[in-house]
PDB file of C-alpha atoms in Angstrom:
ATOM      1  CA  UNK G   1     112.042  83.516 126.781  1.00  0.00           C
ATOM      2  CA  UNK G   2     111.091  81.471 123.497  1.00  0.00           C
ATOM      3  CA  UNK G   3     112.348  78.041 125.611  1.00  0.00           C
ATOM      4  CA  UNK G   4     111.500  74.610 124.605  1.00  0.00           C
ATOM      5  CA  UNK G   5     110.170  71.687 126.886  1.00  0.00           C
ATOM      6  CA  UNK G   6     113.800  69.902 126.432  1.00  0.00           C
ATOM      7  CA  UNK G   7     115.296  73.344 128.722  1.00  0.00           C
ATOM      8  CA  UNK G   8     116.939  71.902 131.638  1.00  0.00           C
ATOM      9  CA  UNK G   9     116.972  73.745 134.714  1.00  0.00           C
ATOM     10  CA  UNK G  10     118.907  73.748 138.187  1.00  0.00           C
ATOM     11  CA  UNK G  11     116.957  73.966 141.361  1.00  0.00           C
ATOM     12  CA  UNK G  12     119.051  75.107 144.006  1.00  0.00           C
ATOM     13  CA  UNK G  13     116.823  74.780 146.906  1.00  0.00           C
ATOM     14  CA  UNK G  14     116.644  71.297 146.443  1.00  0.00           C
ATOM     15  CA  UNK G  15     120.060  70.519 145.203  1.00  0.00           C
ATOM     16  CA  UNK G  16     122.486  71.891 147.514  1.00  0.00           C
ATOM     17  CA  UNK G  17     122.734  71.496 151.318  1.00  0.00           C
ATOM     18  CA  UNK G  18     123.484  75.313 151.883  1.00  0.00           C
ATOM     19  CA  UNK G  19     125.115  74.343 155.404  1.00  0.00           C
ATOM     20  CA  UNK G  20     127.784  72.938 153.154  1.00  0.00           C
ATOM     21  CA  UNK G  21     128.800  76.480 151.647  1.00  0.00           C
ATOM     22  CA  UNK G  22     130.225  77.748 154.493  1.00  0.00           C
ATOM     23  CA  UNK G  23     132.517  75.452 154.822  1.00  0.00           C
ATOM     24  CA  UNK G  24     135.249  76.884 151.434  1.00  0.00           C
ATOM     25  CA  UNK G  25     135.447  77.983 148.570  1.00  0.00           C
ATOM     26  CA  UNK G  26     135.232  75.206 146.273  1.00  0.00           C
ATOM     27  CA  UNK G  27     131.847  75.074 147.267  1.00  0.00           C
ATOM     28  CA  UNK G  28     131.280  78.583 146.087  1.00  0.00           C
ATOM     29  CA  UNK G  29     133.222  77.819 142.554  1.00  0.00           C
ATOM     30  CA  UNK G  30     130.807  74.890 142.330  1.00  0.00           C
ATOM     31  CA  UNK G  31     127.835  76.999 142.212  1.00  0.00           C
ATOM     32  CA  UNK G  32     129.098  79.838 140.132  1.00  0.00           C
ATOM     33  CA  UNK G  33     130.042  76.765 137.453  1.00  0.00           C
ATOM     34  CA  UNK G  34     126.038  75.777 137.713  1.00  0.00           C
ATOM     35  CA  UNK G  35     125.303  79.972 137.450  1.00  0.00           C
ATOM     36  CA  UNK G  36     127.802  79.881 134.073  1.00  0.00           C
ATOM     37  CA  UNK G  37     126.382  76.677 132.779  1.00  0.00           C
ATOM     38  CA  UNK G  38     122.985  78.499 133.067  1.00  0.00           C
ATOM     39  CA  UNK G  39     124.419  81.490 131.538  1.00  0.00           C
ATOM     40  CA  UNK G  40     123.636  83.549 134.184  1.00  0.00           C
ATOM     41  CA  UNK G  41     120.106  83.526 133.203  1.00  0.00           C
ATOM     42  CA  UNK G  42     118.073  83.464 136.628  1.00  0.00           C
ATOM     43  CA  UNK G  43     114.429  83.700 137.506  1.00  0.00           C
ATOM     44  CA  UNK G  44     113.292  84.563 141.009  1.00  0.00           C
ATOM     45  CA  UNK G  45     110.190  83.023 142.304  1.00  0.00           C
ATOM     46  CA  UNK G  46     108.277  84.432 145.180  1.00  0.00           C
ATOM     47  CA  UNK G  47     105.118  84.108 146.889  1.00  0.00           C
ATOM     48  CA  UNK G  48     102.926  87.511 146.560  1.00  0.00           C
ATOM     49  CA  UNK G  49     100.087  86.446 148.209  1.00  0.00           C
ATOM     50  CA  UNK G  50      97.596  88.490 150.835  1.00  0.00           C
ATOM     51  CA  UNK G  51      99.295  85.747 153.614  1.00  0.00           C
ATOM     52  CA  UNK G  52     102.796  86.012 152.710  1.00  0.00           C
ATOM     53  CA  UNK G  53     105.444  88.787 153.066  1.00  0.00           C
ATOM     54  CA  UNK G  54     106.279  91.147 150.267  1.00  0.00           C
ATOM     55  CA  UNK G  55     109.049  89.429 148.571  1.00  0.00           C
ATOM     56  CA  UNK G  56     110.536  87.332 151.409  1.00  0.00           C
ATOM     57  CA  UNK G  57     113.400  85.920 149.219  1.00  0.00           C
ATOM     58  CA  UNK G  58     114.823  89.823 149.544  1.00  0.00           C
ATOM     59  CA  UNK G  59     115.046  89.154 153.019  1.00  0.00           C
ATOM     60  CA  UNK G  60     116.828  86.063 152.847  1.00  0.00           C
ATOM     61  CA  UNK G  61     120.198  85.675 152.832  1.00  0.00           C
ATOM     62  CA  UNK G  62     121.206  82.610 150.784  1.00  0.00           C
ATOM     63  CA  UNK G  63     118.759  84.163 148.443  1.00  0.00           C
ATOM     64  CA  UNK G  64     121.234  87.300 148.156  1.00  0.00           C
ATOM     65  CA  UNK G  65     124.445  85.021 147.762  1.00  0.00           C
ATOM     66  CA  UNK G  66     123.330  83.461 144.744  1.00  0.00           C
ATOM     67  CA  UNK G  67     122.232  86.451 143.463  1.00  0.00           C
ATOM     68  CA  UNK G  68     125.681  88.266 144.267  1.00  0.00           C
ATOM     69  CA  UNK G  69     127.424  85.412 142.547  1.00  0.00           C
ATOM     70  CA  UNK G  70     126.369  86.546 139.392  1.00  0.00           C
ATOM     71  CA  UNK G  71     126.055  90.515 139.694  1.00  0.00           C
ATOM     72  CA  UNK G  72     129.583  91.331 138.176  1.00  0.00           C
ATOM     73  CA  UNK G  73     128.421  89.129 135.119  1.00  0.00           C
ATOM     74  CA  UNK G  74     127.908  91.151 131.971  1.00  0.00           C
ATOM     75  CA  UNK G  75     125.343  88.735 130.531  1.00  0.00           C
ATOM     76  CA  UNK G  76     123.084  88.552 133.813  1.00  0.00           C
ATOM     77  CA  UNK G  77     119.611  88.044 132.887  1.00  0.00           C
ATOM     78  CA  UNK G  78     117.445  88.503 136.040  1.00  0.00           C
ATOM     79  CA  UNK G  79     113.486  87.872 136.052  1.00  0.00           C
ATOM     80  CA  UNK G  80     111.223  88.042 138.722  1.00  0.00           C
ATOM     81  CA  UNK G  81     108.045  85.631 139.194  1.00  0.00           C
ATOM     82  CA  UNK G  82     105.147  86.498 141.596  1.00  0.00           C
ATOM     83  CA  UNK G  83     103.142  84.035 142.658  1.00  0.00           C
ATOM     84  CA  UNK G  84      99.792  84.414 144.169  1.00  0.00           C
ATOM     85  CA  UNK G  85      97.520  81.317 144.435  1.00  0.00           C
ATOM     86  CA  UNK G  86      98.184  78.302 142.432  1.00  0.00           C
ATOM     87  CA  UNK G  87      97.527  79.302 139.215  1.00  0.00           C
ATOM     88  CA  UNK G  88      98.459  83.168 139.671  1.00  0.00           C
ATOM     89  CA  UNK G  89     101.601  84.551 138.174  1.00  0.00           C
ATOM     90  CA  UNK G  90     103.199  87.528 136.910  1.00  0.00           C
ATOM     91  CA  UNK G  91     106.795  87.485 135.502  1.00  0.00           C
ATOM     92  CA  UNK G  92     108.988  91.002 134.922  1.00  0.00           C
ATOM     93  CA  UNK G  93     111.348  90.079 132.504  1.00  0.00           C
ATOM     94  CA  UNK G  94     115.192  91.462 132.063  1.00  0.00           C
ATOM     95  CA  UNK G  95     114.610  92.990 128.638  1.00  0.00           C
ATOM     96  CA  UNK G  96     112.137  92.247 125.941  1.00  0.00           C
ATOM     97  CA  UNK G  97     111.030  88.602 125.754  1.00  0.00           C
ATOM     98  CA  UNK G  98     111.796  86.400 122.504  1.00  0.00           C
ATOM     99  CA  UNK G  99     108.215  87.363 120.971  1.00  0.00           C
ATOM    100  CA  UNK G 100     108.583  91.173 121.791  1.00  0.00           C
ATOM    101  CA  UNK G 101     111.864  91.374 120.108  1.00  0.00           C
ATOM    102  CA  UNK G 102     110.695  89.779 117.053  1.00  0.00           C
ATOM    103  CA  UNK G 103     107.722  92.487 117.358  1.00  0.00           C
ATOM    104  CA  UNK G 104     109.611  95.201 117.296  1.00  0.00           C
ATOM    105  CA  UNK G 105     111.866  94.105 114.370  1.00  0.00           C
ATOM    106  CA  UNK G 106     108.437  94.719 112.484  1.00  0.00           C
ATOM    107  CA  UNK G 107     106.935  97.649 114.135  1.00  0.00           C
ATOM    108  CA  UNK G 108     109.059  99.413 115.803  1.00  0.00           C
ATOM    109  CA  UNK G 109     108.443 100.219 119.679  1.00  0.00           C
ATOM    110  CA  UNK G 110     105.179  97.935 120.111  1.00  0.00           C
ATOM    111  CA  UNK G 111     107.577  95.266 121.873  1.00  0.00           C
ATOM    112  CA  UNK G 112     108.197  97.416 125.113  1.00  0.00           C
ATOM    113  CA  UNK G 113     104.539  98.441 124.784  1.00  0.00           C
ATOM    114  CA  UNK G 114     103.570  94.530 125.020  1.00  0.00           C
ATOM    115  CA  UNK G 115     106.226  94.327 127.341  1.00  0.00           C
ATOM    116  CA  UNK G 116     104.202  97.069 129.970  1.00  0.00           C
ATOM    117  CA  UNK G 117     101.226  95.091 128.880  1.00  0.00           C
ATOM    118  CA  UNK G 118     102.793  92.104 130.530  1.00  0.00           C
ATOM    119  CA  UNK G 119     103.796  93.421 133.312  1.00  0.00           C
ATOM    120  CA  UNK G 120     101.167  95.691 134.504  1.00  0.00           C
ATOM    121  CA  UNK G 121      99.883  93.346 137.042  1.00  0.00           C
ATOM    122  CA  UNK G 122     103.071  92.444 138.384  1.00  0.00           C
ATOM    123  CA  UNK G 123     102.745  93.344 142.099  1.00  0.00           C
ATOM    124  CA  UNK G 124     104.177  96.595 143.148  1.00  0.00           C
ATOM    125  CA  UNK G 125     104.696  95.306 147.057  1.00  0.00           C
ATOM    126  CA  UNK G 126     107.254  93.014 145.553  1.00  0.00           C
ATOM    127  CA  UNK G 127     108.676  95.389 142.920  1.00  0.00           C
ATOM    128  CA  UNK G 128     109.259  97.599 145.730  1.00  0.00           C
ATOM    129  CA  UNK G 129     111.004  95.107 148.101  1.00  0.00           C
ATOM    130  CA  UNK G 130     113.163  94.660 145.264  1.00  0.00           C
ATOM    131  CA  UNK G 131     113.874  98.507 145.034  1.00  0.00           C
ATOM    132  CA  UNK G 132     114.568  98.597 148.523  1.00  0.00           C
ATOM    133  CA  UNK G 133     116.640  96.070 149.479  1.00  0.00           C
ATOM    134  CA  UNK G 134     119.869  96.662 150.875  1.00  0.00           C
ATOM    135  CA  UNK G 135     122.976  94.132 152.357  1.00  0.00           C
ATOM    136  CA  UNK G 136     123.381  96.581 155.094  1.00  0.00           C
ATOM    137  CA  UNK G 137     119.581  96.388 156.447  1.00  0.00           C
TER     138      UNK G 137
END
């Protein structure tokens, strides 16, 4: 995403007390105000390894209310980290990253190609949980 070391970023797990939610809505407005300060720009982070469930944060559902808060939001920009190990990770970006973009501006189409380059390790378990998941289940 072409961000510099000064980015700041909000860590909800450790930041909020998510007992504290349930309790009215000016709780809710507080986090949509952190989701609009962010621009709506959100990365999901979840463990893909051999141990772990595919994609537990689909199962979760705090994880779904934060991501709800921002679905009706034109400007949503939702990536997807899988983790395996400590130094594993593959990221599926929401569009074309910074250096793809500016690819493409001088060859046409090789940004999505370096885009499926990126990505072609990303793990299908948890691309599938994503495809699957449903509020109702």
């Amino acid at each position: 995403r072409n961000l510099s070391g000064r980015t700041a970023y909000w860590i909800g797990a450790f930041a909020s007390r998510h007992q504290d939610f349930a309790t009215g809505a000016e709780n809710t407005t507080a986090l949509t105000k952190v989701a609009e300060a962010a621009h709506f720009r959100m990365l999901l982070i979840t463990d893909a390894s051999e141990a772990a469930s595919p994609a537990t944060l689909f199962t979760r559902t705090w994880c779904t209310f934060e991501v709800a808060l921002c679905l009706d939001c034109t400007a949503l920009c939702l990536d997807v980290c899988a983790v395996r190990g400590a130094k594993d990770a593959e990221v599926m970006t929401c569009g074309l990253t910074s250096q793809e973009i500016c690819s493409s501006k001088y060859c046409p189409g090789v940004g999505i190609h370096l885009k499926q380059q990126r990505e072609r390790n990303f793990p299908i378990n948890v691309a599938k949980a994503a495809l699957d998941f449903s509020v109702e289940k």
